[in-house]
PDB file of C-alpha atoms in Angstrom:
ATOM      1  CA  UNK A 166     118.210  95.330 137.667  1.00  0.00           C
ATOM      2  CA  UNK A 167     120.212  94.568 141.245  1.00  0.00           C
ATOM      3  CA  UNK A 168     122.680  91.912 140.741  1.00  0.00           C
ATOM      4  CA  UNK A 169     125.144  90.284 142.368  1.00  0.00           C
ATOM      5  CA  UNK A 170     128.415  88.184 141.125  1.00  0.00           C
ATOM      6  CA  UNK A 171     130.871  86.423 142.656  1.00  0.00           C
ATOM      7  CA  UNK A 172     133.291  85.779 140.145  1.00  0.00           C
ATOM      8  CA  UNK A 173     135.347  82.789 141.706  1.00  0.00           C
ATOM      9  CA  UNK A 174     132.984  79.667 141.483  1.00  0.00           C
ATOM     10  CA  UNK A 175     135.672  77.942 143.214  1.00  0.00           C
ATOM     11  CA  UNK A 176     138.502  78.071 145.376  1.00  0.00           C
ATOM     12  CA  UNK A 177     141.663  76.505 146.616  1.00  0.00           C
ATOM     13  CA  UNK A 178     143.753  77.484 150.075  1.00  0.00           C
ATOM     14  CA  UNK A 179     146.166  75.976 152.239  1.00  0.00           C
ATOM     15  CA  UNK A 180     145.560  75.842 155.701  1.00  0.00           C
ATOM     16  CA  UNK A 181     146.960  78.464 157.665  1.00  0.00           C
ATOM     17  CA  UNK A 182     146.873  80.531 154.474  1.00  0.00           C
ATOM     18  CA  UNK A 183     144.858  84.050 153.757  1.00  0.00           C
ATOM     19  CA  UNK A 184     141.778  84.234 152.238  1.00  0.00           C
ATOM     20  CA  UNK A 185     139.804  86.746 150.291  1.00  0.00           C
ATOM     21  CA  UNK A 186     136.452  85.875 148.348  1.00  0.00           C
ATOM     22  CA  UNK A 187     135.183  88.793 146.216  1.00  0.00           C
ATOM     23  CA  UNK A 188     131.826  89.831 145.406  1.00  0.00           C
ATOM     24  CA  UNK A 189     130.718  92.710 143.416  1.00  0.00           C
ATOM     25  CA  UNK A 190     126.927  93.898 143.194  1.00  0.00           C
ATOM     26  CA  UNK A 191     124.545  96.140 140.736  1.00  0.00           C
ATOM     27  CA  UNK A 192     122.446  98.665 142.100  1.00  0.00           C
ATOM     28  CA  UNK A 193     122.360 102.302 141.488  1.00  0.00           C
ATOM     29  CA  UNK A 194     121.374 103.229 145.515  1.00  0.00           C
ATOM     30  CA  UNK A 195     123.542 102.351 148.525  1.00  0.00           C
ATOM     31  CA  UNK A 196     123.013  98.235 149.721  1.00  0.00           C
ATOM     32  CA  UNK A 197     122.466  96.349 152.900  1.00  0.00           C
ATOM     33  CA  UNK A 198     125.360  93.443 152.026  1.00  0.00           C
ATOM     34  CA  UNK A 199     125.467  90.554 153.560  1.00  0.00           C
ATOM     35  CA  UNK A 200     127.717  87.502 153.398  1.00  0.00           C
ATOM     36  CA  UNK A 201     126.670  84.154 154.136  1.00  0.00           C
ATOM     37  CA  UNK A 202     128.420  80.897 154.743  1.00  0.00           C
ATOM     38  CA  UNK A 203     126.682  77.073 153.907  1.00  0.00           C
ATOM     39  CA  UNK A 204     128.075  74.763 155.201  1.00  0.00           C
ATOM     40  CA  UNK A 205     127.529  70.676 153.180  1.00  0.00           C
ATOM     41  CA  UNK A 206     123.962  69.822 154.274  1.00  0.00           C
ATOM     42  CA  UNK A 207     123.463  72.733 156.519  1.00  0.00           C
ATOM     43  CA  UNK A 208     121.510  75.873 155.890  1.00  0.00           C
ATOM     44  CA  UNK A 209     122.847  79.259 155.121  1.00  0.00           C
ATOM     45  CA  UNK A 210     124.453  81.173 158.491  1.00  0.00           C
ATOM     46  CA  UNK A 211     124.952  85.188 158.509  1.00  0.00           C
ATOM     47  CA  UNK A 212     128.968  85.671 158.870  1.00  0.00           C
ATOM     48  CA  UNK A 213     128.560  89.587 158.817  1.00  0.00           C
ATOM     49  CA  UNK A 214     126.445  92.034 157.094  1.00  0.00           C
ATOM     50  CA  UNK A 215     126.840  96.098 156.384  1.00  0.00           C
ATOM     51  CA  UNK A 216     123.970  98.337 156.404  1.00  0.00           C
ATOM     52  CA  UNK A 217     125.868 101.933 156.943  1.00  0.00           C
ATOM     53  CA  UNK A 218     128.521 103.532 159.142  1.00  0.00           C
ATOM     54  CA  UNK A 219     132.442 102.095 159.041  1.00  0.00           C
ATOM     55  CA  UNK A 220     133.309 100.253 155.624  1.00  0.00           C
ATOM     56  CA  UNK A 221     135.053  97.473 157.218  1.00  0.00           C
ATOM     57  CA  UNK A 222     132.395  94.972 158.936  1.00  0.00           C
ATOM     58  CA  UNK A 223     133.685  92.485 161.583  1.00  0.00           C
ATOM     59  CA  UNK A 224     131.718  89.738 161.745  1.00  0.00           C
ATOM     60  CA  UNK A 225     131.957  85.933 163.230  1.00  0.00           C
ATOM     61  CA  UNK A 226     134.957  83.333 162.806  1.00  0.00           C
ATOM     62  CA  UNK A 227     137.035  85.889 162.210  1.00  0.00           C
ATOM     63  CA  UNK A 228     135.726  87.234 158.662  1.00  0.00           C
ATOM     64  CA  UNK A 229     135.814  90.877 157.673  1.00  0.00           C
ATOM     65  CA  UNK A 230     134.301  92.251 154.757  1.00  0.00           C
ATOM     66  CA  UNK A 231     135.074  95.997 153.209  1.00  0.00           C
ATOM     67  CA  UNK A 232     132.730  97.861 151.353  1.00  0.00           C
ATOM     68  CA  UNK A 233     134.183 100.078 149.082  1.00  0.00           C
ATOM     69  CA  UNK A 234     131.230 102.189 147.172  1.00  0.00           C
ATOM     70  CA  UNK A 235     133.708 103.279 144.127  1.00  0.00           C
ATOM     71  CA  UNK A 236     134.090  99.697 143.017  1.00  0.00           C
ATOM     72  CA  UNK A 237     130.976  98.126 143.639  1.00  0.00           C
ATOM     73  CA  UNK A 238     132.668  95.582 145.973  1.00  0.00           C
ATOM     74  CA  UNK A 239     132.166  94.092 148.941  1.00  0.00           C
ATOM     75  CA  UNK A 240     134.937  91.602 149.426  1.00  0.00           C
ATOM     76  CA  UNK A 241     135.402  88.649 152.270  1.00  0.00           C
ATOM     77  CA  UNK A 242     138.711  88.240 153.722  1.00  0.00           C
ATOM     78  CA  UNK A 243     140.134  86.203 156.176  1.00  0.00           C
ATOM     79  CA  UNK A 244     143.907  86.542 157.392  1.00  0.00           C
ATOM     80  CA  UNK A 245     144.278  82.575 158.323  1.00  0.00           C
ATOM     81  CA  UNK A 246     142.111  79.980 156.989  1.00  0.00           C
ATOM     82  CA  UNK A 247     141.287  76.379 158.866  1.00  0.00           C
ATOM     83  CA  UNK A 248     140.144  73.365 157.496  1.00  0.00           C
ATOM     84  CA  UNK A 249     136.490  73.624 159.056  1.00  0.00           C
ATOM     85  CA  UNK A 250     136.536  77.313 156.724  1.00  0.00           C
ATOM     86  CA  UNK A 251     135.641  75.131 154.188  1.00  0.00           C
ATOM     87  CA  UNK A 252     132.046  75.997 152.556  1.00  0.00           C
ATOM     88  CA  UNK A 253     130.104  77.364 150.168  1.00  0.00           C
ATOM     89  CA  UNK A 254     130.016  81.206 150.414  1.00  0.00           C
ATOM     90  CA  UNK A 255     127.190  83.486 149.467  1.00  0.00           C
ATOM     91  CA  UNK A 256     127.108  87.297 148.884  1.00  0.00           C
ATOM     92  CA  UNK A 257     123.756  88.913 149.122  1.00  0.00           C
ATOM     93  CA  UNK A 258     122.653  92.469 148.826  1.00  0.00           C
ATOM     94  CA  UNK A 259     119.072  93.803 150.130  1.00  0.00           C
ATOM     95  CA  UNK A 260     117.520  95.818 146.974  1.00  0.00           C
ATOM     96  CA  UNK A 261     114.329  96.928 145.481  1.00  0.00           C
ATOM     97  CA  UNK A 262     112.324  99.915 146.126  1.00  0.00           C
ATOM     98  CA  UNK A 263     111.467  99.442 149.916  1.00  0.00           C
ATOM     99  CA  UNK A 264     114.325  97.083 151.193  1.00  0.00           C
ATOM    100  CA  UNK A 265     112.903  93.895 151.302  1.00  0.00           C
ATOM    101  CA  UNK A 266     114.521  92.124 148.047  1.00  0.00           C
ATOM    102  CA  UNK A 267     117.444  89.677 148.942  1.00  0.00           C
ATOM    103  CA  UNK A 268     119.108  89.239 145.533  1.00  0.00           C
ATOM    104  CA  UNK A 269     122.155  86.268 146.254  1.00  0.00           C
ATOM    105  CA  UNK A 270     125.113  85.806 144.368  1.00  0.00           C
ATOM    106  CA  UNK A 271     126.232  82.134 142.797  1.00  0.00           C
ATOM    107  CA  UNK A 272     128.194  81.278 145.290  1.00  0.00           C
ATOM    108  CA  UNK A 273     131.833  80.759 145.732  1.00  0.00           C
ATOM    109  CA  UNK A 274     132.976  77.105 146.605  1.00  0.00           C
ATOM    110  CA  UNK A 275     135.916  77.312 149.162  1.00  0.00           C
ATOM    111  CA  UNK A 276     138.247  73.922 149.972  1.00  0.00           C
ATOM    112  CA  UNK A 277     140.941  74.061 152.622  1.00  0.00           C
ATOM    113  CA  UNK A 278     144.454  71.687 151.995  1.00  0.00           C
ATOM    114  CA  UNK A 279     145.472  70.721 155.403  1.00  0.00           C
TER     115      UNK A 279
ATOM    116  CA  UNK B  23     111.381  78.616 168.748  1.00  0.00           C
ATOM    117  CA  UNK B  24     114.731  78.234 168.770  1.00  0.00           C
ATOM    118  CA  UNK B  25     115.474  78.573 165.505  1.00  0.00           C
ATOM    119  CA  UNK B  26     113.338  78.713 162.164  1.00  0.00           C
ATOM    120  CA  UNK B  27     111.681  74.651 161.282  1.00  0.00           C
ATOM    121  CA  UNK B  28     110.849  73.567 158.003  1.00  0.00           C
ATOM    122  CA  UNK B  29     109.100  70.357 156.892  1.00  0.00           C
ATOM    123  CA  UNK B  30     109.339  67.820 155.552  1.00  0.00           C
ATOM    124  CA  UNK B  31     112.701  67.850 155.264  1.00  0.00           C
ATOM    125  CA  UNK B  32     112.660  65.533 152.204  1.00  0.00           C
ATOM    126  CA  UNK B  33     109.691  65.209 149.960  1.00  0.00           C
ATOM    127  CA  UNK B  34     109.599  62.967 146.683  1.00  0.00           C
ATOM    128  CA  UNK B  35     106.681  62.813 144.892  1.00  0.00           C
ATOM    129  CA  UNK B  36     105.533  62.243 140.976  1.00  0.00           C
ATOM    130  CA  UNK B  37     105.014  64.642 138.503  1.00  0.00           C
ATOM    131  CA  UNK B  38     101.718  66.008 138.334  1.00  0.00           C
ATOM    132  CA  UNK B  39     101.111  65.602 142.404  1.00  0.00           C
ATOM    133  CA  UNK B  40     100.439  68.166 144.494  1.00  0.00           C
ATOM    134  CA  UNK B  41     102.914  69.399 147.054  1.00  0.00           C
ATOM    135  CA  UNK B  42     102.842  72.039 150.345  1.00  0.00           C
ATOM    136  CA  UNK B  43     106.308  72.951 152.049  1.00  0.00           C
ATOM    137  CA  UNK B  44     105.700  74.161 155.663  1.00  0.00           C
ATOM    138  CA  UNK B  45     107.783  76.767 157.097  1.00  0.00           C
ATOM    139  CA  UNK B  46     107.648  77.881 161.122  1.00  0.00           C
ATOM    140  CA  UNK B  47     109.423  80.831 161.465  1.00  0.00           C
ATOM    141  CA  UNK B  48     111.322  81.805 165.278  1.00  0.00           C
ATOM    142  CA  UNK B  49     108.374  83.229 166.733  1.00  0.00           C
ATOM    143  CA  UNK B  50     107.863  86.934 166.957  1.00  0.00           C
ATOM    144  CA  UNK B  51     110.094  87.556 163.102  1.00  0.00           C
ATOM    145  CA  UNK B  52     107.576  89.387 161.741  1.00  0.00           C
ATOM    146  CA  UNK B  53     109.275  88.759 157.706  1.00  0.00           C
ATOM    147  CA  UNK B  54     109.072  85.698 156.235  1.00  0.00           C
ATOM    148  CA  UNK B  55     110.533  84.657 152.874  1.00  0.00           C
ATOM    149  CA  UNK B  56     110.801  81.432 150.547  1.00  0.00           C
ATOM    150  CA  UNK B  57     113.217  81.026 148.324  1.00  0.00           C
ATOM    151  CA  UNK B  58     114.344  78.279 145.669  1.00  0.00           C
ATOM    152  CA  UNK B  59     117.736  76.836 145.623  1.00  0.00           C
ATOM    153  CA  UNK B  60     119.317  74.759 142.595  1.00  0.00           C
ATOM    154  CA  UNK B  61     122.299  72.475 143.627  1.00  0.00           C
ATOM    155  CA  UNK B  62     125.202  74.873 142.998  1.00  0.00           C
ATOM    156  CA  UNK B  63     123.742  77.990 142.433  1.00  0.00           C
ATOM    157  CA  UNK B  64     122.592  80.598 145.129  1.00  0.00           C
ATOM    158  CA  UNK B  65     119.234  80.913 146.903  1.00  0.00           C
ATOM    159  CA  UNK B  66     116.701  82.211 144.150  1.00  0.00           C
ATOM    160  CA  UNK B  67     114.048  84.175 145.716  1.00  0.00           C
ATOM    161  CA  UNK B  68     110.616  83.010 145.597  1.00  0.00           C
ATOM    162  CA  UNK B  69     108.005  85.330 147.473  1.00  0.00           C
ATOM    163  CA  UNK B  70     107.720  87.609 151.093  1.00  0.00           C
ATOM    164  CA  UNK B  71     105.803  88.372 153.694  1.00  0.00           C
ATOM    165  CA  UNK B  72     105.400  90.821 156.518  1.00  0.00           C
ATOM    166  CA  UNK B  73     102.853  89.766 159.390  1.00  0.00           C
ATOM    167  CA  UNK B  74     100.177  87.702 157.338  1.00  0.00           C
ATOM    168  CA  UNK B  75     100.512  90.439 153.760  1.00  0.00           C
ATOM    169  CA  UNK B  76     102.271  88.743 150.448  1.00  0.00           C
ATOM    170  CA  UNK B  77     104.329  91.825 149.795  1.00  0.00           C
ATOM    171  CA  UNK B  78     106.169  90.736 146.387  1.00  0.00           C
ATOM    172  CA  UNK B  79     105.515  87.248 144.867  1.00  0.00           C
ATOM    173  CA  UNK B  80     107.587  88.565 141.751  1.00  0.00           C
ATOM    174  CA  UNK B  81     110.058  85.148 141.720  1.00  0.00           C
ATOM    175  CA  UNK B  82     106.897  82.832 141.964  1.00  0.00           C
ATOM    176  CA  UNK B  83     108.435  80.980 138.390  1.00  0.00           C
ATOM    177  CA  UNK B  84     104.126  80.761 137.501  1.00  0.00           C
ATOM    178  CA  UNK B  85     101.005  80.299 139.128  1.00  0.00           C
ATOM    179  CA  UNK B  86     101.551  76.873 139.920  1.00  0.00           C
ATOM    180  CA  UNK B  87     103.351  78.254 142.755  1.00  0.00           C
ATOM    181  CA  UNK B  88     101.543  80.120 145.717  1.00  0.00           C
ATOM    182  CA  UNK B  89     102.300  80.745 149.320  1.00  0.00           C
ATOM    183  CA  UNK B  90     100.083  82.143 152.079  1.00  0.00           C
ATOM    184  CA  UNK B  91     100.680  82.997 155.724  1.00  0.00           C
ATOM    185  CA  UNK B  92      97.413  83.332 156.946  1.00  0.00           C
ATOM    186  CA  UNK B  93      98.073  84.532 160.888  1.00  0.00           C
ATOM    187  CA  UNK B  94     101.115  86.118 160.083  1.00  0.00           C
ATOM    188  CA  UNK B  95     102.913  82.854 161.704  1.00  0.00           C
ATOM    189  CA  UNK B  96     104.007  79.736 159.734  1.00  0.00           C
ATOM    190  CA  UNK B  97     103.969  79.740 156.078  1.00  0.00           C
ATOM    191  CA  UNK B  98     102.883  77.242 153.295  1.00  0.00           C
ATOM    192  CA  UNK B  99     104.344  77.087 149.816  1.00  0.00           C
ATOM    193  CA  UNK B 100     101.925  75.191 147.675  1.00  0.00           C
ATOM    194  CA  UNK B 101     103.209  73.769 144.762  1.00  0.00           C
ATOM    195  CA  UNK B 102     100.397  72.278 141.977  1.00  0.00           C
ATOM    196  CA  UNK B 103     100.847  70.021 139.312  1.00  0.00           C
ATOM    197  CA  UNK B 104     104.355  69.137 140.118  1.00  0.00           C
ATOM    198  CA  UNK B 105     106.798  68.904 137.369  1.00  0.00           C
ATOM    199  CA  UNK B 106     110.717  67.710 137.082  1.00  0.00           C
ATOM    200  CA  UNK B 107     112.279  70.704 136.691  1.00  0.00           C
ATOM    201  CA  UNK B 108     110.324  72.342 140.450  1.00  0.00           C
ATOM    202  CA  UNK B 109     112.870  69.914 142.013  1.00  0.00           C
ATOM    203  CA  UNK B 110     115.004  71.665 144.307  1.00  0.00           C
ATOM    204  CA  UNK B 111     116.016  72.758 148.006  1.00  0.00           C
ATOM    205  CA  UNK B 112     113.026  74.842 149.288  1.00  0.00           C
ATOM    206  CA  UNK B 113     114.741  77.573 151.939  1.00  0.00           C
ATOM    207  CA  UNK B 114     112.484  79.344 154.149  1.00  0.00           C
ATOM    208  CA  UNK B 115     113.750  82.430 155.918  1.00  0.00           C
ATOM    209  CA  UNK B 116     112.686  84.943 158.538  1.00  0.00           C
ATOM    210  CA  UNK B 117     113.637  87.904 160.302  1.00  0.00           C
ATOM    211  CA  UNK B 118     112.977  90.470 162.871  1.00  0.00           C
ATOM    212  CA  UNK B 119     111.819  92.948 160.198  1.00  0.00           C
ATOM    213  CA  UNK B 120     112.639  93.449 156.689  1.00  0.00           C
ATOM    214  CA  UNK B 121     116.051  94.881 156.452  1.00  0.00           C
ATOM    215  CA  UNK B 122     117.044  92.648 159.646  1.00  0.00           C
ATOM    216  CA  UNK B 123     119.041  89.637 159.242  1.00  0.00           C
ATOM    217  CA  UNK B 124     117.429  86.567 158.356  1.00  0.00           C
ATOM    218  CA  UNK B 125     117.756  83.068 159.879  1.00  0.00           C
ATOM    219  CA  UNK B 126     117.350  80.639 157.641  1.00  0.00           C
ATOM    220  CA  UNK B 127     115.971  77.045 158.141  1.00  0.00           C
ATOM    221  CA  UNK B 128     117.134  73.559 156.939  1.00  0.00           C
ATOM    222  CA  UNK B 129     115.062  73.400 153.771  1.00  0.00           C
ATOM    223  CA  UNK B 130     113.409  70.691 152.471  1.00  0.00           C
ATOM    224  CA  UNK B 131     114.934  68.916 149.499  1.00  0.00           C
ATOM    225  CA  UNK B 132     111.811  68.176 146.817  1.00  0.00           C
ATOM    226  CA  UNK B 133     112.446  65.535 144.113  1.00  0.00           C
ATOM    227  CA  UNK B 134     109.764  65.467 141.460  1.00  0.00           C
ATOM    228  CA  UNK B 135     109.912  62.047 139.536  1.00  0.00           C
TER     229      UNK B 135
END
């Protein structure tokens, strides 16, 4: 079955600081990945997603994301973290037979020291 | 609509009540999808649709749980007999088609007493 971990539950940066999140998913064809950032009390907001063509993904507030097929990964990076970074972030991959699965990963918590 | 609406936003009700979570999705998405989401954990999903069609309902937990969409615009998630452990933050999500990103809305945030 697809599945999807994120094996940090939670982490610690300094401001200023790099950042990379990692997420690693299950699934024997090739994913759509997404990530997804939650703010406290606010829904879930795309950051970037990768469907097929160039491995590394740009996507908004200055994330990236690489997806690298030979280790099942699809890791979030950011070179310089600020204090409104803080969030909860979510990894999702698109599965199942025609697409239309979202399978999301636990989450990984991320606080920012100023 | 600007963006996709869910309500209400907060429901509390007792165990063994009926309950129906509303979800308008940004008009023209022509996916739709519920999911379930436990305080620390990641959305679970629930159930889809495309235009008005149920096309998986595999992470309904049991038939207490049903959804319909009947014109293909906002959706209801109709939960029966209520019980403690069904409380949770109810996401609804929608998109332009399936493999297109989805928006997702607020929730609403059910406590079963």
């Amino acid at each position: 079955a697809q599945s999807v971990t994120q094996p940090d539950i939670h982490i610690t940066v300094s401001e200023g600081a790099s950042l990379e999140l990692r997420c690693n998913y299950s699934y024997g064809a090739t994913p759509y990945l997404f990530w997804y950032v939650q703010s406290p009390g606010q829904g879930l907001q795309l950051l970037l997603k990768y469907f097929s063509g160039d491995t590394l993904v740009q996507g908004i507030k200055g994330f990236e994301a690489e997806f690298k097929r030979s280790q099942s990964s699809f890791n979030l990076r950011k070179p310089s973290v600020h204090w409104s970074d803080a969030a909860e972030y979510f990894c999702a991959v698109v599965a199942g037979t025609s697409y239309d699965k979202v399978i999301f990963g636990p989450g990984t918590s991320l606080s920012v020291i100023p | 609509g600007a963006g996709v609406s869910q309500s209400p936003r907060y429901k509390v009700t007792k165990r063994g009540q009926d309950v129906a979570l509303r979800c308008d999705p940004i008009s023209g998405h022509v996916s739709l999808y519920w999911y379930r989401q436990a305080l620390g954990q990641g959305p679970e999903f629930l159930t889809y649709f495309n235009y008005e069609a149920q096309q998986d309902k595999s992470g309904l937990p049991n038939d207490r749980f049903s959804a319909e969409r009947p014109e293909g615009s906002i959706s209801t998630l109709t939960i029966q007999r209520t019980e403690q452990r069904d409380s949770a933050m109810y996401r609804c999500a929608s998109s332009l088609e399936k493999t297109d990103t989805q928006y997702f809305g607020p929730g609403t945030r059910l406590t079963v007493l």
